[in-house]
Amino acid sequence: MIEPHAPAPPGSPPSWGGPGGSAASGGPEVPARLPVRPALGRFLVLAGVFVCAACGLVYELELVALASYLIGDSVTQASVVLSVMVFAMGLGSLAAKRLRRLAAAGFGALESVLALVGGSSAMVLYAVFAWTGGWGGLWADGPRVLLVAFSLVIGVLIGAEVPLLMELIQRVRRQDPGGAVADLFAADYVGALVGGLAFPFVLLPFLGQLTGALLTGTVNAVVGAALVLGLFRRDLTRRARWLLLTANAVVLSLLATATVLADDFERAARHAVYGQDVRVAVRTDVQEVVLTGDADGRPLHLFLDGRLRVSGSDERRYHEALVLPALSGPHARVLILGGGDGLAAREVLRHPGVRRVDVVGLDPALTGLARHDPGLSTLNEHAYGDARVHATTGDAFHRLRSTPSATYDVVISDLPDPGITASTKLYSQEFYGLLRRVLAPEGRLVVHAGPVSARPRDFWTVDATLRAAGLPAVAYRVGARDAGSAPGPDRTAAARRAPGDWGFLLAARTPPPLRLDPAAPRPHTVTPGSLARDARAASRTRIHGLPPSTLLHPRY
């Protein structure tokens, strides 16, 4: 049975969203004129709460994921997004008090704006990143400025949903405030759970960041419009209905157009980031892997999550500096952590006396490219085809805990910079304690510890952490030849993020000498003199008194 609609009390101000007031707004409670029974109407409102909560959490996670990819340091980005968004939700709830008399129309307009802003947020962030040179120049602080702006706007819109939905529930069927709040938040929290699980397990792996966000915005717009224009249409004026219908049609058209063009946009943005000669671009379960060059004389470049990891014209300087000093002592058994591209293994295999090389990587897809891609496998000289090389995929912590003591003569840590949060635990005192255990008594450990010139504090924190684990180290650095080349717009966004140098720490139970193995083949780039100069250059940046980094107190 549809409840009758009572006229507004004489003298009450008109409402843009329709006649009537509420007890909360100072007038008598006026039930909504529903096309369905109140019980079904209440269920549909709670279903709308469920969907809107799921979409809202997807927007949050999308911002965190994309910011971590574009900017790095996922802990900081998650903290910024979540704290700003929660603060903004409070502002939105306060602002929504003025719209409670216009609950239906206000909620419809709110969902249209939220769907457009949230759905397009990933595309806008990536577009600005790709076409402004990786946040350089005037956009030096652009990542966090834009991230905070989106978090603030989306948070305000999400926060304004709850008071308006509470008003709509109470207008469908009056119930005690405690029960209404319990029902509303139950639907909200369950929706957040579904959205939180859908993002990493469905949207991200199957649709990607751009299409996933656009589809979420589409669902948000459709559900918001259906709830208001379907269930509460009799509470809206004719003008309000047409305005909301037009606004949602425009939003859905924009989101649909962006979805259709998403692949073309991604290709264009990828070319802006990586250059025009992108040859391989795959999104694995672990990271985005991009290979460029290796054709028409262009050197091969390997990018992992947008960061240059291998430069074909410069990689030999990095890998010889990483590997050769560590192999100046016993080196029959070698463990490489990371190094899925096979280039560190290439340098190890050139040394006489190497009997076994274990490579432990996190991404099997990268290892597969290193085996089978013509350009990358040629660059690593088909290292994975050598019978001495044994590649496994898994967590380095778990692998070391199950490895017997004194297993390896040399351990090579060819991992991402310690400033990248995902690898922070692999630069901790606990991790180096495990490495010390698996090293033979005369064994050596070499660690890639990030750029010295750009992040000296992180570099020397690695040194302090090694010493705390009983592995005193000698520091050295190697400058990148490619750093600073092709300045200005000729450089891609990803190339601008390439390090200016690489810092290394050679560690052992007693301070090891920094030298080369005279019995090894002659290096292409490293000499004893250059190593001595590199060590002096690194020592001039030393920062004393830094505490070690631990799992419970990371310092990077």
XYZ file of C-alpha atoms in Angstrom:
556
model
C 0.000 0.000 0.000
C 1.386 3.413 -0.961
C 1.245 5.923 1.838
C -0.581 9.172 1.000
C 1.378 12.389 0.658
C 0.473 15.155 3.080
C 0.742 18.773 1.938
C 3.457 20.994 3.311
C 2.455 23.143 6.292
C 1.392 26.695 5.431
C 4.276 29.103 5.252
C 6.985 26.477 4.820
C 9.560 27.336 2.137
C 9.390 25.455 -1.176
C 11.929 22.741 -1.917
C 13.760 22.423 -5.275
C 13.706 18.665 -4.871
C 9.987 18.474 -4.196
C 7.417 19.374 -1.550
C 7.577 18.395 2.028
C 9.930 18.618 4.957
C 11.175 16.355 7.712
C 11.379 16.282 11.419
C 15.109 16.897 11.167
C 14.556 20.068 9.143
C 12.014 21.488 11.486
C 8.759 20.470 9.751
C 6.504 17.464 10.255
C 7.624 14.146 8.829
C 6.322 13.729 5.288
C 6.617 10.218 3.820
C 7.991 9.860 0.323
C 5.518 9.040 -2.422
C 6.899 5.696 -3.547
C 5.915 3.575 -6.562
C 6.510 0.437 -4.438
C 5.671 -0.742 -0.955
C 7.707 0.864 1.855
C 9.445 -2.405 2.769
C 10.675 -2.872 -0.790
C 11.587 0.806 -1.010
C 13.669 0.558 2.151
C 15.456 -2.511 0.775
C 16.247 -0.671 -2.467
C 17.692 2.287 -0.561
C 19.930 -0.040 1.462
C 20.983 -1.767 -1.765
C 21.937 1.662 -3.103
C 23.968 2.276 0.066
C 25.743 -1.028 -0.534
C 26.693 -0.184 -4.128
C 27.721 3.398 -3.345
C 29.961 2.217 -0.498
C 31.625 -0.339 -2.774
C 32.261 2.314 -5.435
C 33.591 4.777 -2.856
C 36.170 2.326 -1.549
C 37.253 1.438 -5.090
C 37.936 5.138 -5.712
C 40.103 5.265 -2.584
C 42.078 2.155 -3.482
C 42.470 3.339 -7.068
C 44.050 6.592 -5.894
C 46.392 4.741 -3.535
C 47.459 2.226 -6.194
C 48.018 4.760 -8.951
C 49.832 7.205 -6.677
C 52.113 4.423 -5.443
C 52.917 3.514 -9.042
C 53.481 7.084 -10.235
C 55.102 8.562 -7.138
C 56.396 5.563 -5.157
C 56.447 5.047 -1.373
C 53.084 3.305 -1.036
C 52.888 3.809 2.745
C 53.048 7.590 2.358
C 50.555 7.631 -0.497
C 48.085 5.421 1.386
C 48.424 7.636 4.461
C 47.853 10.811 2.442
C 44.829 9.461 0.565
C 43.097 7.852 3.538
C 43.705 10.659 6.026
C 42.648 13.412 3.617
C 39.636 11.420 2.491
C 38.410 10.695 6.027
C 38.829 14.375 6.911
C 36.939 15.360 3.750
C 34.144 12.911 4.561
C 33.566 14.816 7.783
C 33.355 18.059 5.828
C 30.931 16.436 3.403
C 28.691 15.220 6.205
C 28.501 18.726 7.639
C 27.809 20.249 4.245
C 25.025 17.724 3.570
C 22.993 19.093 6.488
C 21.880 21.927 4.235
C 20.616 19.455 1.622
C 18.501 17.230 3.856
C 15.261 18.948 2.803
C 16.346 18.234 -0.779
C 17.499 14.708 0.004
C 16.358 12.994 -3.201
C 17.492 15.680 -5.626
C 20.661 16.343 -3.647
C 21.630 12.686 -3.598
C 21.018 12.361 -7.336
C 23.212 15.355 -8.135
C 25.851 14.154 -5.697
C 26.127 10.733 -7.315
C 26.465 12.231 -10.793
C 29.401 14.381 -9.716
C 30.994 11.545 -7.712
C 30.712 9.129 -10.635
C 32.393 11.609 -12.988
C 35.172 12.666 -10.595
C 35.893 9.205 -9.190
C 35.582 7.393 -12.494
C 37.887 9.770 -14.341
C 40.430 10.233 -11.525
C 42.839 7.518 -12.713
C 42.803 8.768 -16.304
C 43.380 12.391 -15.286
C 46.229 11.516 -12.923
C 47.970 9.366 -15.507
C 47.436 11.909 -18.292
C 49.038 14.718 -16.309
C 51.893 12.411 -15.321
C 52.518 11.253 -18.882
C 52.325 14.591 -20.662
C 54.086 16.836 -18.157
C 57.382 14.975 -18.189
C 56.974 12.925 -15.027
C 55.958 15.801 -12.756
C 58.978 17.872 -13.673
C 59.294 21.620 -13.915
C 56.206 23.453 -12.710
C 54.735 20.117 -11.676
C 57.554 19.284 -9.250
C 54.978 18.917 -6.453
C 52.218 17.907 -8.828
C 51.733 14.289 -7.731
C 50.736 15.036 -4.189
C 48.872 18.246 -5.078
C 46.649 16.412 -7.545
C 46.375 13.400 -5.256
C 45.229 15.565 -2.345
C 42.790 17.429 -4.602
C 41.107 14.238 -5.804
C 41.101 12.760 -2.283
C 39.505 15.917 -0.917
C 36.771 16.178 -3.549
C 35.909 12.465 -3.534
C 35.956 12.410 0.277
C 33.554 15.362 0.505
C 31.149 13.694 -1.930
C 31.283 10.323 -0.146
C 30.804 11.973 3.241
C 27.724 13.817 2.015
C 26.070 10.547 0.962
C 25.373 9.230 4.463
C 23.166 12.053 5.832
C 21.156 12.161 2.609
C 20.687 8.402 2.537
C 19.635 8.469 6.189
C 17.027 11.066 5.307
C 15.744 8.955 2.426
C 15.499 5.830 4.587
C 13.509 7.692 7.218
C 11.181 9.098 4.576
C 10.501 5.647 3.197
C 9.479 4.277 6.585
C 9.988 5.967 9.902
C 11.976 3.930 12.425
C 13.972 4.633 15.551
C 17.246 6.480 14.800
C 19.398 3.745 16.334
C 17.917 1.058 14.122
C 18.152 3.225 11.018
C 21.815 4.005 11.695
C 22.570 0.307 12.282
C 20.936 -0.717 9.002
C 22.608 2.061 7.049
C 26.097 1.362 8.328
C 25.690 -2.395 7.979
C 24.946 -1.947 4.273
C 27.754 0.603 4.007
C 30.383 -1.629 5.616
C 29.407 -4.729 3.661
C 29.550 -2.707 0.458
C 33.003 -1.456 1.417
C 34.114 -5.055 1.953
C 32.905 -6.070 -1.509
C 34.535 -3.029 -3.132
C 37.777 -3.617 -1.266
C 37.966 -7.224 -2.433
C 36.762 -6.517 -5.963
C 39.515 -3.988 -6.634
C 42.608 -6.239 -6.255
C 40.992 -9.521 -7.316
C 38.653 -8.484 -10.154
C 38.979 -4.901 -11.366
C 42.759 -4.502 -11.332
C 43.794 -7.872 -12.847
C 41.000 -8.132 -15.429
C 40.232 -4.529 -16.352
C 43.262 -2.515 -15.281
C 43.371 0.755 -13.411
C 41.811 2.999 -16.047
C 38.930 0.821 -17.226
C 38.269 -0.383 -13.667
C 37.816 3.172 -12.408
C 35.642 4.135 -15.375
C 33.419 1.081 -14.930
C 33.084 1.856 -11.222
C 31.978 5.392 -12.061
C 29.441 4.028 -14.536
C 27.934 1.685 -11.932
C 27.878 4.543 -9.419
C 26.018 6.837 -11.843
C 23.504 4.191 -12.917
C 22.613 3.148 -9.361
C 22.350 6.729 -8.115
C 20.117 7.736 -11.021
C 17.974 4.609 -10.731
C 17.440 5.136 -7.012
C 16.393 8.781 -7.318
C 14.631 8.846 -10.681
C 13.003 5.471 -10.123
C 12.137 5.268 -6.444
C 11.819 8.952 -5.499
C 10.730 10.458 -8.808
C 7.370 11.589 -7.384
C 9.229 13.737 -4.858
C 11.007 15.640 -7.625
C 9.677 18.507 -9.657
C 9.478 18.055 -13.395
C 12.417 20.438 -13.820
C 14.481 18.528 -11.253
C 13.809 15.219 -12.994
C 14.920 16.561 -16.362
C 18.023 18.186 -14.892
C 19.085 14.965 -13.170
C 18.304 12.871 -16.216
C 20.349 15.181 -18.434
C 23.256 15.315 -15.980
C 23.418 11.521 -15.704
C 23.160 11.106 -19.474
C 26.119 13.465 -19.911
C 28.151 11.700 -17.205
C 27.437 8.243 -18.614
C 28.281 9.432 -22.126
C 31.617 10.832 -20.947
C 32.476 7.672 -19.016
C 31.443 5.428 -21.906
C 33.501 7.462 -24.374
C 36.510 7.337 -22.074
C 36.087 3.564 -21.697
C 35.982 3.055 -25.465
C 39.090 5.202 -25.882
C 40.926 3.770 -22.851
C 43.176 1.473 -24.884
C 44.128 4.231 -27.325
C 44.708 6.620 -24.423
C 46.905 4.095 -22.631
C 49.010 3.511 -25.745
C 49.455 7.247 -26.302
C 50.295 7.833 -22.644
C 52.722 4.914 -22.659
C 54.516 6.434 -25.647
C 54.685 9.753 -23.809
C 56.203 8.020 -20.789
C 58.496 5.500 -22.488
C 59.015 6.913 -25.978
C 57.732 5.753 -29.343
C 59.553 2.431 -29.550
C 57.661 0.417 -26.923
C 58.138 -3.200 -27.943
C 56.727 -5.167 -24.989
C 54.262 -3.910 -22.387
C 52.689 -6.428 -20.021
C 50.995 -6.139 -16.653
C 52.002 -9.161 -14.593
C 50.682 -10.238 -11.217
C 53.580 -8.311 -9.656
C 54.314 -5.237 -11.772
C 54.160 -3.551 -15.158
C 57.028 -4.637 -17.410
C 57.923 -2.511 -20.440
C 60.693 -3.140 -22.975
C 61.686 -0.453 -25.452
C 64.320 -0.217 -28.149
C 66.580 -2.996 -29.432
C 65.729 -2.099 -33.022
C 67.305 0.174 -35.645
C 70.300 0.699 -33.406
C 68.302 1.897 -30.395
C 69.483 0.424 -27.072
C 67.167 -1.800 -25.087
C 65.550 -0.318 -21.978
C 63.666 -2.268 -19.320
C 61.150 -0.449 -17.122
C 59.501 -1.993 -14.060
C 56.475 -0.071 -12.756
C 57.575 2.975 -14.697
C 61.126 3.020 -13.318
C 64.132 2.464 -15.550
C 65.834 -0.728 -14.364
C 68.014 -1.579 -17.358
C 69.485 0.840 -19.875
C 71.089 -1.062 -22.737
C 73.673 1.651 -23.265
C 74.619 1.819 -19.596
C 73.655 -1.452 -17.942
C 77.138 -2.947 -18.152
C 78.527 -0.225 -15.877
C 75.873 -1.073 -13.294
C 76.156 -4.854 -13.428
C 79.952 -5.026 -13.541
C 80.148 -2.660 -10.553
C 77.528 -4.744 -8.733
C 79.036 -8.182 -9.380
C 82.788 -8.022 -9.936
C 84.018 -6.780 -6.507
C 81.932 -9.436 -4.754
C 83.516 -12.231 -6.811
C 87.113 -11.308 -5.975
C 87.137 -14.053 -3.331
C 85.647 -17.573 -3.267
C 82.679 -17.730 -5.637
C 81.770 -21.327 -6.369
C 78.199 -20.914 -5.033
C 76.373 -17.682 -5.812
C 72.907 -16.474 -4.827
C 71.281 -13.602 -6.754
C 68.267 -11.940 -5.131
C 66.256 -10.135 -7.783
C 68.106 -9.916 -11.067
C 65.296 -11.561 -13.013
C 66.600 -9.925 -16.190
C 69.575 -12.326 -16.107
C 72.184 -9.569 -16.468
C 73.780 -10.077 -13.056
C 73.899 -13.815 -13.793
C 75.667 -13.023 -17.070
C 78.490 -11.298 -15.196
C 78.729 -14.099 -12.617
C 79.004 -16.799 -15.278
C 82.080 -15.162 -16.805
C 84.152 -15.957 -13.720
C 86.070 -19.208 -13.606
C 85.203 -21.512 -10.748
C 81.465 -20.720 -10.581
C 79.659 -24.016 -10.101
C 76.103 -22.959 -9.217
C 74.059 -19.757 -9.504
C 70.667 -19.551 -7.794
C 68.437 -16.683 -8.935
C 65.466 -15.889 -6.675
C 63.002 -13.452 -8.257
C 59.494 -12.323 -7.462
C 58.068 -12.124 -10.982
C 58.112 -15.266 -13.158
C 56.969 -13.222 -16.155
C 60.167 -11.160 -16.052
C 62.243 -14.328 -15.921
C 60.286 -15.649 -18.889
C 61.066 -12.490 -20.871
C 64.747 -12.817 -19.961
C 64.702 -16.367 -21.315
C 62.717 -15.878 -24.500
C 62.646 -12.230 -25.585
C 65.194 -11.908 -28.419
C 66.525 -8.551 -27.272
C 66.748 -9.241 -23.539
C 68.059 -12.787 -23.912
C 70.759 -11.544 -26.278
C 71.713 -8.829 -23.815
C 72.059 -11.332 -20.960
C 73.926 -13.690 -23.316
C 71.343 -16.442 -22.738
C 72.315 -16.769 -19.085
C 69.253 -18.865 -18.270
C 70.338 -21.440 -20.810
C 73.451 -22.212 -18.747
C 73.074 -25.442 -16.765
C 74.660 -23.816 -13.716
C 71.815 -21.299 -13.381
C 68.767 -22.326 -11.344
C 65.918 -19.783 -11.308
C 63.114 -19.906 -8.743
C 60.247 -17.577 -7.929
C 59.256 -16.708 -4.407
C 59.670 -14.525 -1.369
C 63.338 -13.939 -0.531
C 62.627 -13.939 3.214
C 60.995 -17.364 3.057
C 63.785 -18.706 0.846
C 66.542 -17.582 3.224
C 64.803 -18.947 6.318
C 64.735 -22.393 4.732
C 68.312 -22.232 3.402
C 71.008 -24.083 5.424
C 73.797 -22.098 7.029
C 76.970 -21.291 5.058
C 75.383 -22.295 1.741
C 76.747 -19.498 -0.451
C 80.131 -17.949 -1.089
C 78.586 -14.830 -2.624
C 75.170 -13.197 -2.300
C 74.210 -10.455 -4.773
C 71.244 -8.297 -3.746
C 70.022 -6.786 -7.025
C 66.774 -5.359 -5.669
C 64.801 -2.105 -6.173
C 65.857 0.945 -4.196
C 65.188 0.805 -0.429
C 63.006 3.915 -0.728
C 60.384 1.818 -2.547
C 58.153 0.526 0.234
C 57.576 -2.900 -1.298
C 61.279 -3.704 -0.917
C 61.880 -2.079 2.480
C 61.808 -5.377 4.374
C 64.628 -6.649 2.129
C 66.839 -3.865 3.489
C 66.139 -4.583 7.159
C 68.435 -5.791 9.942
C 66.448 -9.017 10.201
C 66.904 -9.734 6.494
C 70.636 -9.087 6.628
C 70.838 -11.354 9.669
C 69.444 -14.151 7.501
C 71.934 -13.333 4.755
C 74.808 -13.444 7.236
C 73.727 -16.922 8.292
C 73.648 -18.348 4.747
C 77.054 -16.858 3.858
C 80.130 -19.046 4.126
C 82.745 -17.853 6.669
C 84.710 -16.047 3.935
C 81.600 -15.142 1.975
C 80.705 -11.718 0.626
C 77.466 -9.822 0.188
C 76.977 -6.937 -2.233
C 73.884 -4.734 -1.976
C 72.484 -2.274 -4.465
C 71.500 0.486 -2.035
C 70.026 3.116 -4.338
C 71.362 6.418 -5.688
C 73.925 8.033 -3.392
C 73.611 11.582 -4.678
C 69.796 11.706 -4.664
C 69.133 9.795 -1.430
C 72.283 9.700 0.709
C 70.324 9.168 3.922
C 68.715 5.991 2.587
C 72.075 4.756 1.288
C 73.913 5.230 4.585
C 70.984 3.764 6.502
C 71.580 0.548 4.537
C 75.216 0.738 5.631
C 74.200 1.193 9.292
C 71.750 -1.712 8.990
C 74.399 -4.035 7.567
C 76.773 -3.155 10.381
C 74.043 -3.785 12.968
C 73.604 -7.255 11.441
C 77.325 -7.987 11.822
C 78.281 -7.247 8.222
C 80.590 -4.209 8.028
C 80.675 -2.803 4.512
C 82.718 -0.668 2.158
C 80.752 1.813 0.035
C 81.238 2.776 -3.594
C 79.200 4.409 -6.323
C 79.082 4.475 -10.115
C 77.773 7.394 -12.162
C 75.240 6.687 -14.895
C 76.324 7.816 -18.339
C 72.719 8.225 -19.450
C 71.881 10.591 -16.582
C 71.150 14.025 -17.907
C 71.293 13.016 -21.567
C 68.701 14.324 -24.022
C 67.511 17.133 -21.771
C 64.154 18.879 -21.987
C 61.190 17.523 -23.932
C 63.320 15.023 -25.858
C 63.529 12.861 -22.752
C 60.583 10.672 -21.855
C 58.894 10.908 -18.474
C 60.359 7.578 -17.410
C 63.869 8.554 -18.514
C 63.684 11.666 -16.366
C 63.208 9.411 -13.367
C 66.383 7.424 -14.067
C 68.980 7.640 -11.273
C 72.055 9.817 -11.680
C 74.232 7.190 -10.030
C 74.100 3.791 -8.357
C 75.346 3.099 -4.871
C 76.706 -0.259 -3.677
C 77.832 -1.738 -0.377
C 80.254 -4.681 -0.281
C 79.912 -6.461 3.072
C 81.377 -9.445 4.902
C 81.959 -10.624 8.460
C 85.193 -8.613 8.440
C 85.608 -5.419 6.368
C 86.316 -6.679 2.827
C 88.869 -5.093 0.483
C 87.440 -3.480 -2.636
C 89.248 -5.140 -5.544
C 88.823 -7.196 -8.710
C 89.650 -10.850 -9.325
C 92.843 -10.893 -11.426
C 91.939 -14.346 -12.779
C 88.589 -13.160 -14.175
C 88.129 -11.915 -17.748
C 88.982 -8.266 -18.200
C 86.006 -6.021 -17.399
C 84.594 -3.633 -19.957
C 83.985 -0.658 -17.664
C 85.439 -1.257 -14.176
C 89.107 -0.946 -13.223
C 90.888 -1.032 -9.842
C 91.519 2.699 -10.192
C 87.894 3.495 -10.935
C 86.776 1.410 -7.949
C 89.072 3.383 -5.654
C 87.740 6.680 -7.023
C 84.161 5.423 -6.689
C 84.777 4.483 -3.058
C 86.225 7.916 -2.270
C 83.288 9.632 -3.989
C 80.806 7.628 -1.934
C 82.643 8.183 1.351
C 82.407 11.966 0.930
C 78.620 11.695 1.267
C 78.705 9.677 4.508
C 76.116 10.528 7.156
C 77.156 9.380 10.631
C 74.986 8.228 13.515
C 72.079 6.793 11.537
C 70.076 4.030 13.274
C 69.515 0.694 11.521
C 66.260 -0.146 9.794
C 64.192 -3.017 11.200
C 60.944 -4.676 10.230
C 59.083 -2.904 13.023
C 60.872 0.408 12.574
C 61.684 0.976 8.893
C 63.919 4.010 8.340
C 63.674 4.487 4.575
